[in-house]
Tab-separated table of C-alpha atoms in Angstrom:
chain	number	residue	atom	x	y	z
W	24	MET	CA	-0.570	-6.842	-28.999
W	25	THR	CA	-4.266	-6.290	-28.463
W	26	GLU	CA	-5.581	-4.441	-25.430
W	27	TYR	CA	-8.958	-5.962	-24.626
W	28	THR	CA	-11.880	-4.043	-23.232
W	29	VAL	CA	-15.297	-4.924	-21.924
W	30	PRO	CA	-17.978	-2.576	-23.338
W	31	GLY	CA	-19.210	-0.095	-20.776
W	32	THR	CA	-16.607	-0.874	-18.154
W	33	SER	CA	-13.840	1.652	-18.646
W	34	GLY	CA	-12.148	3.241	-15.666
W	35	LEU	CA	-12.705	6.706	-14.182
W	36	THR	CA	-11.212	9.649	-16.081
W	37	MET	CA	-12.456	12.662	-14.141
W	38	ASN	CA	-10.198	15.401	-12.883
W	39	GLU	CA	-10.646	17.678	-9.910
W	40	PRO	CA	-8.199	20.232	-8.445
W	41	LEU	CA	-7.655	20.631	-4.728
W	42	LEU	CA	-9.701	23.322	-2.970
W	43	TRP	CA	-6.448	25.229	-2.385
W	44	GLU	CA	-5.886	25.279	-6.156
W	45	ARG	CA	-9.470	26.370	-6.817
W	46	GLY	CA	-9.527	29.192	-4.222
W	47	ARG	CA	-9.280	32.866	-5.233
W	48	GLU	CA	-8.660	35.751	-2.855
W	49	GLY	CA	-11.854	37.557	-1.867
W	50	ARG	CA	-14.330	34.794	-2.626
W	51	CYS	CA	-16.806	34.035	0.118
W	52	GLY	CA	-19.211	31.153	0.584
W	53	PHE	CA	-21.327	32.430	3.445
W	54	SER	CA	-22.853	35.584	4.911
W	55	LEU	CA	-23.307	36.573	8.539
W	56	PRO	CA	-26.253	38.510	10.042
W	57	ARG	CA	-25.783	42.293	10.346
W	58	ARG	CA	-23.809	43.170	13.464
W	59	ASP	CA	-26.049	44.585	16.224
W	60	VAL	CA	-23.270	45.361	18.733
W	61	PRO	CA	-20.386	47.843	18.556
W	62	GLU	CA	-17.213	46.652	16.848
W	63	THR	CA	-14.411	45.971	19.333
W	64	GLU	CA	-10.714	45.419	18.776
W	65	LEU	CA	-9.530	41.889	19.594
W	66	PRO	CA	-6.741	41.817	22.208
W	67	ALA	CA	-3.412	41.058	20.563
W	68	GLU	CA	-2.831	37.987	22.741
W	69	LEU	CA	-5.939	36.363	21.211
W	70	GLU	CA	-4.941	36.987	17.621
W	71	THR	CA	-3.382	34.218	15.501
W	72	PRO	CA	-2.602	33.903	11.795
W	73	GLY	CA	-5.489	31.423	11.490
W	74	PRO	CA	-5.632	28.212	9.487
W	75	ASP	CA	-4.535	28.048	5.873
W	76	LEU	CA	-7.974	27.877	4.298
W	77	PRO	CA	-8.689	28.919	0.698
W	78	ASP	CA	-11.233	31.616	-0.226
W	79	LEU	CA	-14.102	29.827	-1.973
W	80	SER	CA	-17.654	30.459	-3.098
W	81	GLU	CA	-20.507	28.200	-2.082
W	82	LEU	CA	-20.653	26.774	-5.620
W	83	ASP	CA	-16.927	26.044	-5.545
W	84	VAL	CA	-17.381	23.916	-2.442
W	85	VAL	CA	-20.643	22.212	-3.406
W	86	ARG	CA	-19.428	21.270	-6.887
W	87	HIS	CA	-16.057	20.096	-5.578
W	88	TYR	CA	-17.545	17.671	-3.059
W	89	THR	CA	-20.324	16.588	-5.413
W	90	ARG	CA	-17.721	15.639	-8.033
W	91	LEU	CA	-15.649	13.813	-5.423
W	92	SER	CA	-18.736	11.891	-4.309
W	93	HIS	CA	-19.074	10.572	-7.867
W	94	TRP	CA	-15.649	8.977	-7.537
W	95	ASN	CA	-16.789	6.717	-4.751
W	96	PHE	CA	-17.037	3.098	-5.717
W	97	GLY	CA	-19.394	0.998	-3.636
W	98	VAL	CA	-22.130	-1.569	-3.852
W	99	ASP	CA	-24.485	1.100	-5.190
W	100	THR	CA	-22.077	1.679	-8.087
W	101	GLY	CA	-20.934	-1.753	-9.168
W	102	SER	CA	-19.778	-5.207	-8.205
W	103	TYR	CA	-17.653	-5.270	-5.054
W	104	PRO	CA	-16.194	-8.777	-4.763
W	105	LEU	CA	-14.131	-8.126	-1.626
W	106	GLY	CA	-13.632	-11.512	0.007
W	107	SER	CA	-13.978	-12.079	3.737
W	108	CYS	CA	-15.822	-8.799	4.163
W	109	THR	CA	-19.278	-9.420	2.634
W	110	MET	CA	-19.700	-6.044	0.919
W	111	LYS	CA	-23.301	-6.888	0.119
W	112	TYR	CA	-26.130	-4.718	-1.096
W	113	ASN	CA	-28.166	-3.605	1.890
W	114	PRO	CA	-31.776	-2.621	1.175
W	115	LYS	CA	-32.342	1.093	1.736
W	116	THR	CA	-35.467	0.447	3.786
W	117	ASN	CA	-33.236	-0.619	6.668
W	118	GLU	CA	-31.606	2.815	6.660
W	119	VAL	CA	-35.070	4.402	6.713
W	120	GLN	CA	-36.120	2.390	9.756
W	121	ALA	CA	-32.916	3.230	11.667
W	122	SER	CA	-33.302	6.949	10.941
W	123	ARG	CA	-36.877	7.253	12.216
W	124	PRO	CA	-36.971	10.021	14.846
W	125	GLY	CA	-38.299	7.691	17.541
W	126	PHE	CA	-35.084	5.651	17.240
W	127	ALA	CA	-32.525	8.174	16.005
W	128	GLN	CA	-33.352	10.848	18.602
W	129	ALA	CA	-33.701	8.530	21.581
W	130	HIS	CA	-31.078	9.232	24.250
W	131	PRO	CA	-29.341	6.281	25.899
W	132	LEU	CA	-29.886	7.810	29.342
W	133	LEU	CA	-33.668	7.736	28.994
W	134	PRO	CA	-35.261	5.503	31.630
W	135	ALA	CA	-36.556	2.098	30.575
W	136	SER	CA	-40.133	3.310	30.975
W	137	MET	CA	-39.534	5.757	28.101
W	138	SER	CA	-37.550	3.272	25.955
W	139	GLN	CA	-39.923	0.332	25.701
W	140	GLY	CA	-39.979	0.328	21.894
W	141	ILE	CA	-36.235	0.074	21.340
W	142	LEU	CA	-35.811	-2.369	24.232
W	143	GLN	CA	-38.462	-4.626	22.723
W	144	LEU	CA	-36.794	-4.430	19.306
W	145	MET	CA	-33.435	-5.409	20.827
W	146	HIS	CA	-35.016	-8.202	22.862
W	147	ASP	CA	-36.747	-9.537	19.749
W	148	LEU	CA	-33.494	-9.278	17.767
W	149	GLN	CA	-31.769	-11.440	20.372
W	150	THR	CA	-34.556	-14.007	19.976
W	151	HIS	CA	-34.208	-13.986	16.181
W	152	LEU	CA	-30.416	-14.427	16.336
W	153	ALA	CA	-30.816	-17.283	18.800
W	154	GLU	CA	-33.225	-19.015	16.430
W	155	ILE	CA	-31.004	-18.417	13.390
W	156	THR	CA	-27.836	-19.733	15.071
W	157	GLY	CA	-29.270	-22.441	17.335
W	158	LEU	CA	-27.528	-20.916	20.364
W	159	PRO	CA	-30.187	-19.814	22.870
W	160	HIS	CA	-28.591	-16.843	24.692
W	161	VAL	CA	-27.382	-13.645	23.039
W	162	THR	CA	-25.729	-10.353	23.944
W	163	LEU	CA	-25.902	-7.485	21.457
W	164	GLN	CA	-23.357	-5.385	23.302
W	165	PRO	CA	-20.030	-5.981	21.407
W	166	ALA	CA	-19.382	-3.215	18.876
W	167	ALA	CA	-17.557	-5.230	16.202
W	168	GLY	CA	-16.401	-8.699	15.247
W	169	ALA	CA	-13.090	-8.475	17.088
W	170	HIS	CA	-14.952	-7.079	20.100
W	171	GLY	CA	-17.166	-10.165	19.921
W	172	GLU	CA	-14.065	-12.376	19.855
W	173	TYR	CA	-12.736	-10.599	22.946
W	174	THR	CA	-16.113	-11.114	24.631
W	175	GLY	CA	-15.993	-14.796	23.747
W	176	MET	CA	-12.499	-15.210	25.174
W	177	ARG	CA	-13.558	-13.418	28.365
W	178	ILE	CA	-16.391	-15.955	28.620
W	179	PHE	CA	-13.878	-18.786	28.064
W	180	TYR	CA	-11.787	-17.374	30.907
W	181	ALA	CA	-14.748	-16.935	33.274
W	182	TYR	CA	-16.015	-20.445	32.536
W	183	HIS	CA	-12.698	-22.143	33.281
W	184	GLN	CA	-12.194	-19.975	36.356
W	185	ALA	CA	-15.557	-21.201	37.630
W	186	GLN	CA	-14.417	-24.806	37.055
W	187	GLY	CA	-11.673	-24.179	39.607
W	188	ARG	CA	-8.650	-24.233	37.316
W	189	GLN	CA	-7.595	-21.681	34.760
W	190	ARG	CA	-6.115	-22.925	31.509
W	191	ARG	CA	-3.254	-21.312	29.569
W	192	LYS	CA	-3.665	-22.100	25.871
W	193	VAL	CA	-6.083	-21.620	22.969
W	194	LEU	CA	-5.800	-23.435	19.620
W	195	ILE	CA	-6.129	-21.282	16.488
W	196	PRO	CA	-6.161	-22.771	12.960
W	197	ASP	CA	-4.060	-21.144	10.231
W	198	THR	CA	-7.305	-20.500	8.314
W	199	ALA	CA	-8.861	-18.411	11.111
W	200	HIS	CA	-9.308	-14.658	10.891
W	201	GLY	CA	-6.247	-12.658	11.874
W	202	THR	CA	-7.851	-10.981	14.880
W	203	ASN	CA	-8.463	-14.299	16.656
W	204	PRO	CA	-4.937	-14.664	18.125
W	205	ALA	CA	-4.994	-11.062	19.350
W	206	SER	CA	-8.349	-11.555	21.098
W	207	ALA	CA	-7.114	-14.690	22.852
W	208	SER	CA	-3.821	-13.034	23.843
W	209	MET	CA	-5.643	-10.018	25.306
W	210	CYS	CA	-7.353	-12.431	27.703
W	211	GLY	CA	-4.027	-13.931	28.804
W	212	TYR	CA	-4.028	-17.040	26.633
W	213	GLN	CA	-1.060	-18.443	24.770
W	214	THR	CA	-2.119	-19.091	21.181
W	215	ILE	CA	-1.193	-22.410	19.583
W	216	PRO	CA	-1.360	-22.504	15.756
W	217	VAL	CA	-3.009	-25.479	14.055
W	218	LYS	CA	-2.006	-26.289	10.497
W	219	SER	CA	-4.820	-27.181	8.114
W	220	SER	CA	-4.785	-30.350	6.030
W	221	GLU	CA	-4.027	-30.586	2.318
W	222	LYS	CA	-7.788	-30.194	1.784
W	223	GLY	CA	-7.746	-26.741	3.374
W	224	VAL	CA	-9.719	-27.728	6.475
W	225	LEU	CA	-8.872	-28.779	10.008
W	226	SER	CA	-7.705	-32.336	10.464
W	227	VAL	CA	-9.126	-34.294	13.391
W	228	GLN	CA	-5.715	-35.794	14.076
W	229	ALA	CA	-3.995	-32.381	14.253
W	230	VAL	CA	-6.440	-31.157	16.894
W	231	LYS	CA	-6.226	-34.432	18.811
W	232	GLU	CA	-2.444	-34.118	19.058
W	233	LEU	CA	-2.585	-30.553	20.423
W	234	MET	CA	-5.654	-30.619	22.666
W	235	ASP	CA	-4.938	-31.245	26.362
W	236	GLU	CA	-6.265	-30.348	29.832
W	237	ASP	CA	-4.299	-27.093	29.802
W	238	THR	CA	-6.045	-25.838	26.650
W	239	ALA	CA	-9.114	-23.646	27.102
W	240	GLY	CA	-10.507	-24.485	23.668
W	241	ILE	CA	-10.253	-23.657	19.988
W	242	MET	CA	-11.224	-20.627	17.868
W	243	VAL	CA	-12.527	-21.870	14.517
W	244	THR	CA	-13.543	-19.617	11.648
W	245	ASN	CA	-16.312	-21.485	9.844
W	246	PRO	CA	-16.560	-21.253	6.872
W	247	ASN	CA	-12.825	-20.661	7.078
W	248	THR	CA	-10.809	-17.999	5.279
W	249	LEU	CA	-10.323	-20.316	2.292
W	250	GLY	CA	-14.088	-20.207	1.815
W	251	LEU	CA	-14.405	-23.856	2.877
W	252	PHE	CA	-16.728	-25.384	5.443
W	253	GLU	CA	-14.926	-27.113	8.311
W	254	GLN	CA	-16.447	-30.497	7.615
W	255	ASN	CA	-14.781	-32.199	10.604
W	256	ILE	CA	-16.119	-29.729	13.137
W	257	ARG	CA	-18.351	-32.208	14.998
W	258	GLU	CA	-15.511	-34.681	15.593
W	259	ILE	CA	-13.225	-31.814	16.586
W	260	ALA	CA	-15.847	-30.529	19.025
W	261	GLU	CA	-16.033	-33.964	20.655
W	262	ILE	CA	-12.249	-34.029	21.101
W	263	VAL	CA	-12.180	-30.534	22.620
W	264	HIS	CA	-15.192	-31.145	24.875
W	265	ASP	CA	-13.798	-34.486	26.086
W	266	LYS	CA	-10.768	-32.569	27.377
W	267	GLY	CA	-12.962	-29.972	29.090
W	268	GLY	CA	-12.416	-27.267	26.454
W	269	LEU	CA	-14.823	-25.021	24.558
W	270	ILE	CA	-15.484	-24.340	20.860
W	271	TYR	CA	-15.465	-20.702	19.707
W	272	CYS	CA	-16.744	-20.020	16.205
W	273	ASP	CA	-15.803	-16.835	14.385
W	274	GLY	CA	-19.078	-16.203	12.549
W	275	ALA	CA	-17.846	-13.399	10.311
W	276	ASN	CA	-18.607	-15.662	7.332
W	277	PHE	CA	-22.128	-16.490	8.498
W	278	ASN	CA	-23.513	-15.129	5.204
W	279	ALA	CA	-22.995	-18.672	3.892
W	280	LEU	CA	-24.842	-20.454	6.700
W	281	MET	CA	-28.055	-18.613	7.626
W	282	GLY	CA	-30.924	-21.039	8.075
W	283	ILE	CA	-28.710	-23.922	7.000
W	284	VAL	CA	-26.384	-24.773	9.911
W	285	ASP	CA	-27.432	-25.136	13.568
W	286	MET	CA	-24.261	-24.088	15.381
W	287	ALA	CA	-25.234	-25.798	18.641
W	288	GLN	CA	-25.689	-29.134	16.878
W	289	ILE	CA	-22.203	-29.014	15.374
W	290	GLY	CA	-20.738	-28.407	18.836
W	291	VAL	CA	-20.182	-24.652	18.963
W	292	ASP	CA	-20.312	-23.125	22.454
W	293	VAL	CA	-19.680	-19.454	21.620
W	294	LEU	CA	-20.325	-17.683	18.307
W	295	HIS	CA	-20.019	-14.083	17.260
W	296	LEU	CA	-21.893	-12.579	14.315
W	297	ASN	CA	-21.153	-9.458	12.328
W	298	LEU	CA	-24.433	-7.589	11.936
W	299	HIS	CA	-22.498	-5.075	9.820
W	300	LYS	CA	-21.634	-7.782	7.280
W	301	THR	CA	-24.256	-10.517	7.343
W	302	PHE	CA	-27.326	-8.600	8.491
W	303	ALA	CA	-27.611	-5.506	6.321
W	304	ALA	CA	-25.603	-2.667	7.840
W	305	PRO	CA	-23.172	-1.336	5.200
W	306	HIS	CA	-19.617	-2.458	5.907
W	307	GLY	CA	-16.517	-0.482	5.141
W	308	GLY	CA	-14.995	2.816	6.128
W	309	GLY	CA	-14.516	1.750	9.707
W	310	GLY	CA	-17.939	1.311	11.149
W	311	PRO	CA	-20.038	1.486	13.150
W	312	GLY	CA	-20.374	-2.255	13.568
W	313	SER	CA	-22.060	-4.715	15.855
W	314	GLY	CA	-20.756	-8.131	16.909
W	315	PRO	CA	-23.398	-9.977	18.959
W	316	VAL	CA	-22.251	-13.081	20.818
W	317	CYS	CA	-24.444	-16.191	21.070
W	318	VAL	CA	-23.766	-18.909	23.664
W	319	THR	CA	-25.083	-22.169	25.064
W	320	SER	CA	-27.185	-22.292	28.245
W	321	GLU	CA	-24.115	-23.495	30.165
W	322	LEU	CA	-22.301	-20.236	29.374
W	323	GLU	CA	-25.263	-17.881	29.804
W	324	PRO	CA	-24.269	-16.773	33.349
W	325	TYR	CA	-21.090	-15.151	31.985
W	326	LEU	CA	-22.645	-12.913	29.328
W	327	PRO	CA	-21.937	-9.190	29.811
W	328	VAL	CA	-24.251	-6.772	31.572
W	329	PRO	CA	-26.553	-4.947	31.386
W	330	ARG	CA	-28.957	-7.456	29.854
W	331	ILE	CA	-32.391	-6.860	28.443
W	332	ILE	CA	-35.025	-8.641	30.494
W	333	ALA	CA	-38.729	-9.024	29.757
W	334	ASP	CA	-41.344	-9.314	32.479
W	335	ASN	CA	-45.086	-9.324	31.756
W	336	GLY	CA	-44.671	-7.391	28.538
W	337	LYS	CA	-42.332	-4.774	30.071
W	338	TYR	CA	-38.648	-4.469	29.175
W	339	ALA	CA	-35.729	-3.307	31.301
W	340	LEU	CA	-31.919	-3.412	31.546
W	341	SER	CA	-30.498	-5.397	34.443
W	342	ASP	CA	-27.023	-5.685	36.010
W	343	ASP	CA	-28.119	-8.363	38.449
W	344	PHE	CA	-26.015	-11.216	37.099
W	345	PRO	CA	-23.249	-11.969	39.618
W	346	ASP	CA	-21.186	-14.267	37.353
W	347	SER	CA	-21.168	-11.864	34.406
W	348	ILE	CA	-17.883	-10.789	32.839
W	349	GLY	CA	-19.166	-7.199	33.265
W	350	ARG	CA	-19.793	-4.307	30.901
W	351	LEU	CA	-17.952	-4.187	27.566
W	352	HIS	CA	-19.375	-1.106	25.899
W	353	THR	CA	-20.710	2.305	26.771
W	354	PHE	CA	-24.485	2.058	27.144
W	355	TYR	CA	-25.614	-0.938	25.079
W	356	GLY	CA	-23.624	-1.009	21.864
W	357	ASN	CA	-24.344	0.465	18.427
W	358	VAL	CA	-28.125	0.485	18.429
W	359	GLY	CA	-28.534	1.858	14.887
W	360	VAL	CA	-26.859	-1.241	13.452
W	361	MET	CA	-29.186	-3.440	15.514
W	362	ILE	CA	-32.250	-1.667	14.084
W	363	LYS	CA	-31.042	-2.291	10.526
W	364	ALA	CA	-30.420	-5.965	11.312
W	365	ALA	CA	-33.873	-6.371	12.862
W	366	SER	CA	-35.447	-4.743	9.799
W	367	TYR	CA	-33.450	-7.021	7.485
W	368	ILE	CA	-34.403	-10.202	9.333
W	369	LEU	CA	-38.093	-9.302	9.593
W	370	SER	CA	-38.353	-8.265	5.942
W	371	LEU	CA	-36.755	-11.473	4.637
W	372	GLY	CA	-38.153	-13.980	7.127
W	373	PRO	CA	-37.697	-17.560	5.842
W	374	ASP	CA	-35.880	-16.186	2.767
W	375	LEU	CA	-32.786	-15.636	4.926
W	376	LYS	CA	-31.885	-19.214	3.998
W	377	LYS	CA	-32.171	-18.290	0.322
W	378	VAL	CA	-29.692	-15.442	0.877
W	379	SER	CA	-27.057	-17.948	1.931
W	380	GLN	CA	-27.925	-20.391	-0.826
W	381	LEU	CA	-27.544	-17.710	-3.494
W	382	ALA	CA	-24.279	-16.435	-1.985
W	383	VAL	CA	-22.852	-19.961	-2.126
W	384	LEU	CA	-24.204	-20.529	-5.648
W	385	ASN	CA	-22.664	-17.303	-6.960
W	386	ALA	CA	-19.254	-18.033	-5.463
W	387	ASN	CA	-19.223	-21.523	-6.937
W	388	TYR	CA	-20.284	-20.156	-10.333
W	389	ILE	CA	-17.289	-17.801	-10.364
W	390	LYS	CA	-14.988	-20.561	-9.141
W	391	GLU	CA	-16.009	-22.869	-11.987
W	392	GLN	CA	-15.858	-20.112	-14.616
W	393	LEU	CA	-12.366	-18.943	-13.647
W	394	LYS	CA	-10.573	-22.078	-12.535
W	395	ASP	CA	-9.134	-22.615	-16.026
W	396	SER	CA	-7.763	-19.034	-16.036
W	397	PHE	CA	-6.351	-18.755	-12.503
W	398	TYR	CA	-4.831	-21.367	-10.227
W	399	LEU	CA	-7.323	-22.726	-7.716
W	400	PRO	CA	-5.311	-24.167	-4.806
W	401	TYR	CA	-8.304	-25.959	-3.261
W	402	ASP	CA	-10.537	-27.223	-6.060
W	403	ARG	CA	-13.531	-28.128	-3.924
W	404	GLN	CA	-17.059	-26.854	-3.530
W	405	CYS	CA	-16.686	-23.543	-1.758
W	406	MET	CA	-19.045	-21.565	0.426
W	407	HIS	CA	-19.701	-17.849	-0.195
W	408	GLU	CA	-16.186	-17.014	-1.429
W	409	CYS	CA	-13.451	-18.673	-3.451
W	410	VAL	CA	-9.671	-18.260	-3.411
W	411	PHE	CA	-7.426	-18.185	-6.493
W	412	SER	CA	-3.730	-17.328	-6.763
W	413	ASP	CA	-1.284	-15.855	-9.301
W	414	ALA	CA	0.710	-19.095	-9.591
W	415	TRP	CA	0.023	-19.405	-13.338
W	416	GLN	CA	0.690	-15.705	-14.063
W	417	GLU	CA	4.083	-15.747	-12.308
W	418	LYS	CA	5.632	-17.167	-15.507
W	419	THR	CA	5.258	-13.765	-17.186
W	420	LYS	CA	6.088	-11.880	-13.959
W	421	VAL	CA	2.496	-10.819	-13.410
W	422	SER	CA	1.514	-10.677	-9.752
W	423	THR	CA	-1.767	-10.631	-7.867
W	424	LEU	CA	-1.292	-6.900	-7.313
W	425	ASP	CA	-1.011	-6.353	-11.087
W	426	ILE	CA	-4.238	-8.298	-11.650
W	427	ALA	CA	-6.072	-6.297	-8.970
W	428	LYS	CA	-4.872	-2.987	-10.467
W	429	ARG	CA	-5.928	-4.047	-13.963
W	430	LEU	CA	-9.442	-4.853	-12.726
W	431	LEU	CA	-9.846	-1.140	-11.924
W	432	ASP	CA	-9.519	-0.416	-15.655
W	433	PHE	CA	-12.512	-2.677	-16.283
W	434	GLY	CA	-14.636	-0.840	-13.721
W	435	PHE	CA	-14.539	-3.442	-10.948
W	436	HIS	CA	-13.439	-3.099	-7.366
W	437	PRO	CA	-10.626	-5.611	-6.812
W	438	PRO	CA	-11.110	-8.659	-4.611
W	439	THR	CA	-9.209	-9.125	-1.368
W	440	ILE	CA	-5.577	-9.877	-2.213
W	441	TYR	CA	-2.756	-11.651	-0.380
W	442	PHE	CA	-5.229	-13.113	2.123
W	443	PRO	CA	-5.603	-15.743	3.454
W	444	LEU	CA	-1.916	-16.051	4.242
W	445	VAL	CA	-1.895	-19.813	3.705
W	446	VAL	CA	-2.162	-19.192	-0.079
W	447	SER	CA	0.769	-17.401	-1.723
W	448	GLY	CA	-0.490	-14.592	-3.986
W	449	ALA	CA	-4.094	-15.160	-2.898
W	450	MET	CA	-7.115	-13.523	-4.565
W	451	MET	CA	-10.256	-13.983	-2.482
W	452	VAL	CA	-13.466	-13.344	-4.436
W	453	GLU	CA	-16.810	-12.958	-2.664
W	454	PRO	CA	-19.636	-12.080	-5.064
W	455	THR	CA	-22.501	-12.079	-2.454
W	456	GLU	CA	-26.060	-13.170	-3.084
W	457	THR	CA	-27.321	-10.001	-4.747
W	458	GLU	CA	-25.179	-10.079	-7.889
W	459	SER	CA	-27.097	-11.020	-11.045
W	460	LYS	CA	-25.792	-13.619	-13.487
W	461	GLU	CA	-25.156	-10.795	-15.978
W	462	ASP	CA	-22.923	-8.966	-13.471
W	463	LEU	CA	-21.142	-12.192	-12.555
W	464	ASP	CA	-20.527	-12.857	-16.251
W	465	ARG	CA	-19.093	-9.355	-16.757
W	466	PHE	CA	-16.675	-9.939	-13.870
W	467	VAL	CA	-15.727	-13.357	-15.255
W	468	GLN	CA	-15.196	-11.863	-18.713
W	469	ALA	CA	-12.936	-9.139	-17.316
W	470	MET	CA	-10.874	-11.662	-15.347
W	471	GLN	CA	-10.529	-13.958	-18.363
W	472	ILE	CA	-9.341	-11.028	-20.477
W	473	ILE	CA	-6.808	-10.136	-17.780
W	474	ALA	CA	-5.540	-13.726	-17.726
W	475	ARG	CA	-5.119	-13.545	-21.528
W	476	GLU	CA	-3.301	-10.212	-21.288
W	477	ALA	CA	-0.987	-11.697	-18.658
W	478	ARG	CA	0.085	-14.311	-21.208
W	479	GLU	CA	0.224	-12.126	-24.315
W	480	ASN	CA	1.076	-8.613	-23.151
W	481	PRO	CA	2.000	-8.548	-19.444
W	482	ASP	CA	3.213	-4.933	-19.610
W	483	ILE	CA	-0.418	-3.804	-19.727
W	484	LEU	CA	-0.874	-5.294	-16.281
W	485	HIS	CA	2.422	-3.938	-14.972
W	486	GLN	CA	1.333	-0.399	-15.872
W	487	ALA	CA	-2.296	-0.705	-14.730
W	488	PRO	CA	-4.427	1.102	-13.882
W	489	THR	CA	-4.278	3.447	-16.861
W	490	LYS	CA	-7.936	4.515	-17.102
W	491	THR	CA	-8.354	5.865	-13.605
W	492	LYS	CA	-7.690	9.415	-12.487
W	493	VAL	CA	-4.627	8.294	-10.573
W	494	GLY	CA	-2.274	5.677	-11.969
W	495	ARG	CA	-0.182	3.081	-10.149
W	496	MET	CA	0.700	4.397	-6.719
W	497	ASN	CA	4.009	3.908	-4.952
W	498	GLU	CA	2.397	2.011	-2.122
W	499	THR	CA	5.549	1.819	-0.024
W	500	MET	CA	6.048	5.578	-0.241
W	501	ALA	CA	2.353	6.220	0.484
W	502	ALA	CA	2.516	4.085	3.619
W	503	ARG	CA	5.783	5.517	4.930
W	504	ASN	CA	5.306	9.160	3.955
W	505	PRO	CA	1.576	9.822	3.837
W	506	CYS	CA	0.572	13.313	2.692
W	507	LEU	CA	-2.972	14.045	3.805
W	508	THR	CA	-3.110	17.821	3.379
W	509	GLY	CA	-3.323	20.186	0.458
C-alpha cells in the first residue's frame, strides 16, 4: 500500500542526548574571579554530596538548549489548529510594548501619582472592552478564564443576596466549558446539567422546564464548545430573567464575535473574556493569563476592588465600594497581558470585526473541505471552530488518537481531541483568522490523505508518528509513572 506524503511537511528527525549523557568529567562552563580572601576549610556539618549535575562546557549547554528550542512547535513554526484554545498568531509589536522599561520595571507598590501611565492604559482598556462587548462596566482583575468564571459566580451570589433570598442552583449546558461547573460549585451552587438539542444548541423548552425561582441563573458558553452560536439565547435570557435569574456568558470563544455581537442586547448580564486567547497574548504553557469580567449597570456595585477611577484627568485605585465582592488577586492582575491586549485593540481598531469574520470564514472553509472525509455530527454553519469525529474511521479500527498522531508526521500540530464530550471521538479544529488559504489547503490535504490511509492501510496510522524523534508514547504509563529527570 502507498504511504502518502505532503511535500515539505515531514516530521522532526533530530536527535539530542541528555546533558548527563553529554557531560565529561573535568569540563567547566564558567569561571570565577580570583579569590581575594584566604581559603578556609568548610565545617563538616555544612558539607553535602551536592546535586548530581554533569560537567559541561559552555558550548555543550548553549548548543543543547538551542537544539531543543528548535523542537518547539508553535504558531511561529506552523499551523496550530487547537480547538477551543485560539492558538492565534500574536503580532510581535505587542510584546515590544509590554516589555518597555516604563511598564516592565514599574513596581505594583508605586503610588498612583507615579503610575498614571499604566493606570490610564488600564482604564482605557476597560473602556475598549466595554465598547466591544456592549457591557458597560469591566474589571481587569481576574487572572484567567476560570478565575473570571469564579468572579462571575461571586457576583451572582452577591446579587441574589442583595435581593433578600439566596438561590441554590445554576444551570449549565452540556456544551459549556468544563470549568463552568467547578466555578459555580466553588460559590456554593448546585449545578444542573442542560442537554442540548439535536441541533447542538440549547433548546428553549429545556431551559424553561428547569428554570425556577430557586435557580440563580445559567452559564452559557457562546459560541458553544461545538463551535455553534447559541441562536436561542435571547428567548432563553427572557425565560431566565422572568424568573429573577441572571445570564453568565463564558466568552472564551469571543474570537468569533468581536464587533459582531452586542452581548447586552442578547441578554447577557455577566461575561468573561480571555485576553490571553482573543486579544493577543500568547496562550499555552500555563500562562500568565487575564480574564476580565464585563457586567451590566445593575451588577456594577458587586465588581471586585480595587477599581480604577478617573477624576479630572487623574487616575487612582479605590476600595470605596461597599457592595463589592472584594479583592480577587494580588495587586491588580497580570498587567503585562493587559498591555498586549491594549496594543492589539489599538493597532487593529475597526478591523477587530474583520478578525472574527476571517476566523469564522476559515473554520467554515475547513468544515466544507473535510466533511466528506470525516464525520461531521452537526452539519451547520459553524463559528471559529468545527468538530468532526472518527465515526467513519472506526470501521478499520482507526481512532481519533491515531489520526492526531499521524498529523505529526505531516508537520501539523494536532487539533483538540476527545472534546467536547458530547461528541464521541471528537476532533475540534480551530484554524484562527491568520492562516492563509495555502496553509489551510495544506492542512486539508494532509487530513484527506490520512482519511485515505485509514481506509487503505490503517496500520500506518496505528504506528504513527514515525517521522518524529519520539514515536508513539505509552500515554497511560507516562501519566502514571512520569520520569522527569535524567
